[in-house]
XYZ file of C-alpha atoms in Angstrom:
592
model
C 123.806 139.528 89.286
C 126.165 138.034 91.824
C 125.314 134.498 90.669
C 125.971 135.561 87.052
C 129.412 136.891 87.990
C 130.321 133.635 89.689
C 129.237 131.635 86.650
C 131.295 133.922 84.424
C 134.297 133.403 86.689
C 133.803 129.628 86.460
C 133.862 129.837 82.663
C 137.097 131.850 82.835
C 138.637 129.113 84.997
C 137.739 126.495 82.429
C 139.112 128.660 79.583
C 142.338 129.270 81.486
C 142.847 125.559 81.959
C 142.492 124.923 78.240
C 144.848 127.788 77.443
C 147.482 126.278 79.760
C 147.435 123.155 77.619
C 145.359 120.907 79.871
C 144.730 117.644 77.983
C 142.169 115.093 78.958
C 143.635 111.889 80.320
C 142.919 108.919 77.968
C 141.658 106.851 80.905
C 139.360 109.715 81.911
C 138.104 110.016 78.338
C 137.282 106.294 78.220
C 135.622 106.405 81.640
C 133.432 109.357 80.617
C 132.494 107.586 77.398
C 131.342 104.530 79.356
C 129.230 106.744 81.629
C 127.570 108.503 78.716
C 126.873 105.187 77.022
C 124.594 104.110 79.882
C 121.416 105.345 78.205
C 119.186 103.606 80.731
C 120.345 106.055 83.410
C 119.010 109.576 83.807
C 121.085 112.710 83.262
C 121.738 113.113 86.974
C 123.219 109.612 87.359
C 125.352 110.100 84.257
C 126.699 113.393 85.664
C 127.497 111.641 88.955
C 129.296 108.888 87.054
C 131.369 111.438 85.093
C 132.217 113.296 88.317
C 133.509 110.073 89.876
C 135.687 109.508 86.799
C 137.197 112.983 87.181
C 137.750 112.520 90.926
C 139.503 109.220 90.328
C 141.860 110.615 87.655
C 142.755 113.626 89.812
C 143.553 111.317 92.725
C 145.686 109.120 90.470
C 147.592 112.129 89.137
C 148.271 113.363 92.673
C 149.735 109.977 93.589
C 151.851 109.892 90.434
C 153.224 113.367 91.135
C 153.860 112.458 94.761
C 152.197 115.650 95.904
C 154.348 117.753 93.523
C 153.343 119.878 90.538
C 149.703 119.510 89.569
C 147.195 121.025 87.260
C 145.125 124.030 88.322
C 142.171 121.878 89.345
C 144.389 119.442 91.245
C 145.874 122.320 93.261
C 142.359 123.373 94.131
C 141.506 119.839 95.293
C 144.758 119.585 97.299
C 143.922 122.797 99.132
C 140.353 121.775 99.911
C 140.715 117.980 100.050
C 137.499 117.705 97.967
C 135.628 119.566 95.246
C 135.846 123.271 95.889
C 132.836 125.479 96.660
C 133.055 127.120 93.211
C 132.979 123.731 91.462
C 129.978 122.681 93.529
C 128.309 125.996 92.714
C 128.780 125.386 88.995
C 127.300 121.907 89.304
C 124.376 123.188 91.378
C 123.479 126.055 89.045
C 123.720 123.769 86.030
C 121.033 121.599 87.601
C 118.777 124.663 87.946
C 118.438 124.980 84.161
C 115.730 122.289 84.166
C 113.905 123.661 87.185
C 110.623 125.530 86.797
C 111.713 127.777 89.687
C 115.116 128.593 88.247
C 115.745 131.818 90.173
C 114.818 130.218 93.492
C 117.040 127.238 92.726
C 120.005 129.490 91.875
C 119.441 131.440 95.075
C 119.712 128.234 97.115
C 122.908 127.310 95.259
C 124.352 130.725 96.115
C 123.439 130.366 99.809
C 125.123 126.966 99.956
C 128.208 128.374 98.225
C 128.535 131.208 100.751
C 128.353 128.769 103.688
C 130.996 126.457 102.212
C 133.228 129.363 101.284
C 133.200 130.620 104.900
C 134.155 127.173 106.174
C 137.173 126.950 103.928
C 138.407 130.526 104.220
C 138.336 130.210 108.007
C 141.459 128.009 108.063
C 141.114 125.325 105.447
C 139.839 122.628 107.772
C 137.702 120.042 105.946
C 134.032 119.833 106.773
C 132.959 117.210 109.325
C 131.183 114.562 107.174
C 128.583 113.814 109.854
C 127.738 117.506 110.335
C 127.494 118.002 106.578
C 125.283 114.886 106.321
C 122.839 116.153 108.958
C 122.652 119.590 107.287
C 122.061 117.895 103.931
C 119.165 115.827 105.372
C 117.612 118.950 106.882
C 117.781 120.639 103.484
C 116.093 117.604 101.877
C 113.227 117.798 104.347
C 112.860 121.545 103.872
C 112.687 121.154 100.087
C 110.149 118.330 100.485
C 107.903 120.512 102.650
C 108.140 123.461 100.256
C 107.680 121.249 97.200
C 104.489 119.728 98.582
C 103.675 116.370 97.014
C 104.995 116.592 93.496
C 106.973 113.353 93.642
C 106.611 110.519 96.122
C 110.311 109.665 96.430
C 112.044 113.009 95.888
C 113.045 113.320 99.549
C 114.256 109.735 99.588
C 116.527 110.321 96.587
C 117.798 113.540 98.109
C 118.705 111.740 101.344
C 120.378 108.940 99.385
C 122.603 111.580 97.754
C 123.409 112.899 101.232
C 124.509 109.418 102.313
C 126.657 108.973 99.218
C 128.227 112.401 99.770
C 129.061 111.509 103.382
C 130.769 108.295 102.292
C 132.804 110.219 99.704
C 133.866 112.836 102.271
C 134.973 110.164 104.730
C 137.041 108.415 102.049
C 138.629 111.652 100.851
C 139.690 113.058 104.223
C 143.249 112.333 105.504
C 143.635 109.038 107.293
C 140.548 107.587 105.680
C 142.333 106.208 102.599
C 145.786 104.776 102.140
C 147.699 103.668 99.079
C 146.474 103.458 95.521
C 143.927 101.335 93.741
C 140.890 102.285 91.682
C 138.198 104.680 92.801
C 135.995 101.978 94.365
C 138.742 100.136 96.251
C 137.922 99.446 99.884
C 134.450 100.987 99.752
C 132.599 97.819 100.690
C 135.107 97.016 103.453
C 134.764 100.509 104.926
C 130.950 100.318 104.874
C 130.959 96.918 106.578
C 133.372 98.126 109.254
C 131.256 101.220 109.866
C 128.140 99.054 110.235
C 129.926 96.694 112.653
C 131.016 99.606 114.809
C 127.477 100.961 114.907
C 125.985 97.623 115.834
C 128.520 97.067 118.617
C 126.716 99.830 120.488
C 123.584 97.564 120.357
C 120.924 99.662 122.120
C 117.702 100.767 120.527
C 119.386 103.611 118.653
C 121.309 101.175 116.425
C 118.869 98.257 116.429
C 118.706 97.330 112.714
C 115.408 95.478 113.093
C 113.308 98.304 114.546
C 111.973 101.362 112.698
C 110.248 104.175 114.551
C 108.545 107.428 113.554
C 111.880 109.199 113.065
C 113.010 106.663 110.468
C 110.142 107.492 108.074
C 110.351 110.327 105.568
C 107.372 112.175 104.112
C 106.780 111.334 100.458
C 103.604 113.386 99.958
C 101.898 115.856 102.256
C 99.132 118.460 102.247
C 97.028 119.908 105.043
C 94.568 117.049 104.448
C 96.918 114.098 104.805
C 100.323 112.592 104.164
C 102.183 109.516 102.936
C 105.111 108.394 105.091
C 107.663 105.969 103.626
C 110.423 103.864 105.134
C 113.766 103.944 103.279
C 115.105 100.732 101.752
C 115.696 98.140 104.457
C 119.277 97.611 103.262
C 120.024 101.295 103.865
C 119.768 100.381 107.546
C 121.619 97.069 107.518
C 122.891 94.423 105.119
C 121.298 91.881 107.456
C 117.997 92.840 105.794
C 119.106 92.058 102.239
C 116.469 89.326 101.940
C 113.693 91.955 101.924
C 115.581 94.576 99.903
C 112.843 94.714 97.276
C 110.050 95.493 99.740
C 109.041 98.904 101.051
C 106.630 100.015 103.768
C 104.446 103.129 103.580
C 101.673 104.557 105.760
C 98.931 106.726 104.211
C 96.869 109.004 106.470
C 93.918 110.949 104.996
C 91.630 113.295 106.904
C 87.802 112.823 106.754
C 86.126 113.466 103.394
C 89.289 113.733 101.337
C 90.255 112.622 97.839
C 93.587 111.137 96.701
C 94.346 112.211 93.127
C 94.496 109.365 90.509
C 97.987 107.909 90.096
C 99.822 104.697 89.377
C 102.974 103.186 90.866
C 105.704 101.011 89.389
C 105.188 98.585 92.276
C 102.682 95.932 93.299
C 100.991 97.173 96.456
C 99.335 95.156 99.218
C 97.219 97.335 101.516
C 95.679 96.845 104.962
C 93.009 99.246 106.241
C 94.182 100.004 109.771
C 91.496 102.591 110.500
C 88.473 104.250 108.905
C 86.312 103.708 105.830
C 86.967 104.587 102.222
C 86.272 103.773 98.591
C 88.751 102.667 95.934
C 88.456 102.933 92.140
C 90.783 101.050 89.782
C 91.122 101.908 86.095
C 91.477 99.311 83.369
C 91.763 100.045 79.673
C 88.053 99.538 79.037
C 86.372 99.841 82.425
C 86.504 101.102 85.983
C 86.099 98.852 89.020
C 85.171 100.335 92.404
C 84.617 98.987 95.899
C 84.259 100.278 99.429
C 86.864 99.496 102.081
C 86.634 99.312 105.876
C 88.856 98.584 108.873
C 90.423 95.121 108.647
C 90.234 94.898 104.827
C 93.163 93.706 102.720
C 93.305 94.564 99.032
C 95.839 94.741 96.243
C 96.643 97.263 93.531
C 98.742 95.877 90.691
C 101.721 97.835 89.389
C 100.718 100.283 86.674
C 97.034 100.361 87.640
C 95.690 103.905 87.847
C 93.797 104.222 91.112
C 92.172 106.839 93.288
C 90.453 106.659 96.641
C 88.421 108.709 99.086
C 87.938 108.803 102.827
C 84.165 108.495 102.963
C 83.907 108.968 106.715
C 82.846 112.330 108.179
C 84.827 111.976 111.414
C 87.495 109.265 111.272
C 90.913 109.466 109.676
C 91.599 106.828 107.009
C 94.874 104.982 107.722
C 96.339 102.460 105.255
C 99.431 100.324 105.861
C 101.108 99.470 102.541
C 103.686 96.878 101.520
C 105.154 97.682 98.107
C 107.146 95.411 95.797
C 108.792 97.490 93.021
C 108.871 96.041 89.504
C 111.582 98.184 87.892
C 114.569 98.968 90.102
C 114.871 96.738 93.211
C 113.776 98.674 96.267
C 112.927 101.842 94.305
C 109.481 102.994 93.227
C 107.842 106.073 91.766
C 104.365 107.588 91.702
C 103.077 108.703 88.293
C 100.332 111.332 88.088
C 98.442 111.736 84.817
C 95.614 113.745 86.310
C 97.073 116.847 87.870
C 98.663 120.154 86.973
C 101.434 121.970 88.805
C 100.945 120.105 92.098
C 100.896 117.208 91.646
C 102.819 117.650 88.426
C 101.227 115.703 85.566
C 103.522 113.477 83.533
C 101.760 114.801 80.412
C 103.689 118.048 80.865
C 106.942 116.214 80.111
C 105.899 115.849 76.468
C 106.411 118.566 73.886
C 103.488 120.811 72.939
C 103.526 119.403 69.412
C 103.115 115.846 70.685
C 100.279 116.813 73.047
C 98.425 118.807 70.388
C 98.591 115.862 67.990
C 97.741 113.239 70.629
C 94.695 115.094 71.992
C 93.743 116.859 68.770
C 93.391 120.010 70.876
C 94.845 123.520 70.759
C 97.882 124.306 72.892
C 96.201 126.995 74.995
C 93.450 124.609 76.114
C 96.014 121.934 76.992
C 98.062 124.400 79.013
C 94.948 125.372 80.944
C 94.065 121.716 81.566
C 97.496 120.846 82.944
C 98.021 124.093 84.829
C 94.955 124.293 87.063
C 95.593 121.770 89.859
C 97.812 123.226 92.590
C 96.348 121.730 95.794
C 98.510 118.618 96.018
C 97.840 114.887 96.052
C 95.387 114.747 98.992
C 92.580 117.313 98.725
C 89.242 118.072 100.363
C 86.062 116.823 98.684
C 82.496 118.029 99.192
C 79.876 115.850 100.869
C 78.078 115.467 97.532
C 81.261 114.333 95.779
C 82.061 111.859 98.539
C 78.525 110.486 98.466
C 78.647 110.045 94.693
C 81.870 108.024 94.924
C 80.693 105.895 97.889
C 77.711 104.072 96.426
C 79.555 100.773 95.917
C 78.920 97.606 97.868
C 81.544 96.413 100.333
C 84.162 94.495 98.385
C 83.289 94.395 94.672
C 84.405 92.534 91.569
C 88.175 92.260 91.253
C 89.253 93.630 87.855
C 92.160 91.253 87.250
C 90.246 88.116 86.357
C 88.000 85.711 88.243
C 85.166 86.411 90.625
C 87.196 86.999 93.794
C 86.134 90.009 95.821
C 88.401 93.034 95.780
C 88.898 92.876 99.546
C 89.406 90.263 102.225
C 88.529 91.277 105.795
C 90.666 89.721 108.517
C 88.221 90.566 111.297
C 85.399 88.724 109.518
C 87.328 85.427 109.673
C 87.416 82.887 112.464
C 90.691 83.331 114.394
C 93.254 80.539 114.017
C 94.150 80.910 117.716
C 91.949 82.448 120.387
C 91.689 82.543 124.171
C 91.255 85.170 126.856
C 94.794 86.415 126.249
C 94.497 87.158 122.539
C 93.385 86.283 119.013
C 95.350 85.569 115.831
C 93.738 86.175 112.412
C 95.536 84.791 109.357
C 95.095 84.749 105.575
C 97.203 83.198 102.837
C 96.873 82.594 99.095
C 94.543 79.616 99.593
C 91.937 82.004 101.045
C 92.746 85.187 99.109
C 94.309 84.342 95.786
C 95.569 87.878 95.142
C 98.421 86.949 97.511
C 99.503 83.980 95.402
C 102.052 85.479 93.010
C 103.250 87.908 95.691
C 104.250 84.941 97.903
C 102.975 86.805 100.974
C 100.717 85.857 103.880
C 99.098 88.370 106.220
C 98.221 88.006 109.887
C 96.982 90.210 112.699
C 97.594 89.420 116.366
C 95.413 91.131 118.975
C 97.185 90.627 122.316
C 95.112 91.351 125.423
C 96.550 93.964 127.777
C 99.166 92.461 130.075
C 99.318 89.258 127.999
C 101.967 87.900 125.635
C 102.252 85.926 122.435
C 104.118 82.613 122.607
C 107.817 82.602 121.664
C 107.869 81.320 118.082
C 109.693 81.464 114.772
C 108.961 81.041 111.063
C 110.759 78.396 109.020
C 111.014 80.507 105.820
C 109.068 83.741 106.155
C 110.498 87.068 107.212
C 107.859 89.026 109.120
C 107.515 92.759 108.475
C 105.459 93.753 111.504
C 103.559 97.037 111.828
C 102.087 98.085 115.187
C 98.494 99.013 114.328
C 97.427 100.016 117.831
C 98.443 99.812 121.477
C 101.766 99.641 123.280
C 104.114 96.983 124.612
C 107.531 95.557 123.887
C 109.197 92.672 122.061
C 112.253 90.473 122.488
C 114.080 88.453 119.817
C 117.060 86.077 119.897
C 119.584 87.138 117.227
C 122.865 85.356 116.372
C 124.030 87.993 113.857
C 124.491 90.900 116.259
C 126.103 88.555 118.785
C 128.696 87.466 116.213
C 129.455 91.075 115.301
C 130.019 91.926 118.954
C 132.043 88.820 119.878
C 133.824 88.305 116.563
C 133.495 85.848 113.690
C 133.425 82.167 114.625
C 132.077 82.706 118.135
C 128.572 81.380 118.693
C 125.991 83.083 120.844
C 122.699 84.955 120.837
C 121.988 88.571 121.620
C 118.652 89.785 122.930
C 117.198 92.369 120.552
C 114.397 94.311 122.216
C 112.472 97.542 121.930
C 109.325 99.280 123.049
C 106.370 99.021 120.686
C 103.837 101.729 119.961
C 101.502 102.637 117.130
C 103.447 103.045 113.874
C 106.553 101.093 114.935
C 107.834 98.624 112.318
C 109.788 95.512 113.347
C 111.510 93.026 111.031
C 111.702 89.426 112.282
C 113.926 87.268 110.020
C 113.144 83.618 109.393
C 114.363 81.277 112.127
C 114.620 84.038 114.765
C 112.634 83.271 117.975
C 110.374 86.243 118.763
C 107.952 87.218 121.511
C 105.736 90.288 122.048
C 104.084 91.526 125.239
C 101.185 93.985 125.533
C 101.291 96.781 128.077
C 99.134 96.614 131.193
C 97.029 99.525 129.921
C 95.774 98.470 126.480
C 95.695 95.710 123.882
C 98.547 95.421 121.399
C 97.658 94.867 117.717
C 100.395 93.631 115.382
C 99.927 93.459 111.595
C 102.384 91.053 109.937
C 103.288 90.887 106.239
C 105.032 87.509 105.945
C 107.388 87.445 102.934
C 108.311 84.049 101.366
C 105.098 82.473 102.591
C 105.057 79.385 100.352
C 105.651 76.217 102.439
C 106.405 78.299 105.537
C 105.797 76.682 108.934
C 105.289 78.459 112.256
C 106.929 76.766 115.260
C 105.892 77.706 118.798
C 108.522 77.282 121.517
C 106.275 77.330 124.578
C 102.707 76.330 125.379
C 100.596 73.241 124.933
C 101.755 72.535 121.365
C 105.355 73.681 121.573
C 107.829 71.939 119.284
C 110.107 70.736 122.108
C 107.379 68.359 123.247
C 107.979 66.338 120.073
C 111.515 65.324 121.124
C 112.070 61.679 122.075
C 112.789 60.942 125.711
C 116.431 60.071 124.989
C 116.867 63.186 122.837
C 115.623 65.389 125.693
C 118.053 63.832 128.144
C 121.013 64.132 125.775
C 120.144 67.668 124.661
C 119.406 69.179 128.092
C 121.678 67.025 130.232
C 118.961 66.218 132.737
C 116.224 63.582 133.143
C 113.443 63.739 130.564
C 110.876 63.842 133.375
C 112.221 67.192 134.589
C 112.354 68.534 131.032
C 108.703 67.566 130.522
C 107.667 69.167 133.794
C 108.887 72.506 132.488
C 107.854 72.293 128.838
C 104.398 70.847 129.605
C 103.623 73.171 132.487
C 102.051 75.897 130.284
C 98.527 74.705 129.460
C 97.530 77.579 127.185
C 98.236 77.722 123.460
C 99.847 80.616 121.555
C 98.636 83.415 123.878
C 99.570 83.422 127.565
C 99.320 85.563 130.646
C 102.293 87.937 130.430
C 105.102 88.634 132.883
C 104.142 90.772 135.851
C 104.695 94.437 134.908
C 104.869 96.703 137.906
C 104.683 100.337 136.819
C 105.322 99.491 133.166
C 108.585 98.488 131.529
C 111.648 100.455 130.543
C 113.610 98.913 127.660
C 117.323 99.267 127.289
């Protein structure tokens, strides 16, 4: 009842404005028209576009009036320095019209309205953008938990809206904007300055190349497993723009579980980090299935309906995924045909008339079919069901042409480098042709406890590294952060470092010297997806085959300013190749 009264009051406000002779600004009318003409966008993006048009025109009118007489809505914005709680309530409740839980949605809108109203009535001070951002993220996570696993990127989109809202609040508050200009003026400059200030702090907290557990959000989750996803790399830093169209996700499924059939609008490269499973891929005329085990790499093409099971009775199945979206750069969606209420089937988006005609089936039977499943994306399967779906041979026939096996196992290959301090397993498109059009190579380094991998860099490839097991730390030489700290035009390198543990993701750009060290207690296993693999070369900077040994005698003397003999004594002193005994670690290591 209370919500109804507020909506009625909102309508009265709108009517009063019209009665007072409020006329739509021609520029606003044109701007709205351009928004509505963008048919490729969804309703939500169009509404956001229209809102930005209205905000811009109100700001322009305030400047023109010099803070003098304004329309009713402008007075409201002047008092609050942003959209008022009642306006936000109207927008929120309007969005509830399409929700299947309309009353619950409206209740949340009302709760948010009451909180904002109290903030403003308490003295008119604007909300702290950072505080509002953190509260918004918490609300996104709460809705994701309550909503189960209906959509894989719903939490991500929610958090993106939180970030956009924070940027708008910071621009709108006094002292944040000066002068005129259009509604987007200065945005990019402000974002770059904010990023520079963050990176000046350096430390692990603002290290743009390291992603830990806290940086992931949960895309899908039930009591039997979850899918954790990293946000777009460029949301963290513009330094990662080269891998903007790649995403990382980690799937964890409990023993004897089933992942409901779905397809993604992204090509997906998958590494089996732990456990055993079985995968089935649907083509128009056939189904192809194969078993998977630890160390396997396999690919699922965009649009291919797939399902899988954890066929082990005791071990958790863990898959590390690298996704390359095919629609919107850096954005992907999961589509569930099989399903019901949770996961929601995309069939339910069609009208009853269309479904009845398409399936030649009565409406009541269709409603029952698409209304039964409520357990989520990852569900428990019986032993009999698991056994029936696990009868395939390891590998299998790849359904996308040719006779290549569906999987390639890294551990079954001869290591490219091996000694008592570690092993490196590598695969590229010449060995596993499913990598060819992705332009990706995959490697796995197993560093013996207490040992280290040689300092090295890639000529072209950016490494997206996932810690599969163990602990340790890494160090990397980075010119970009150094320039941001010292100022443009000043050369130098900053040490980027962080602890490593299972689940940590590290990005190593091309050309950046990098080294990793295993802890004294256990081996460190690093899975690397190497993007831009074609014609890439790996250069080691220490050890028996290090690149500095190739310099001419005169070049060494000129470059280092000392006799070539002394240079050689240092660079040729390490007799091992690629894996070495690590630095002495007394009581472990604490990273800044």
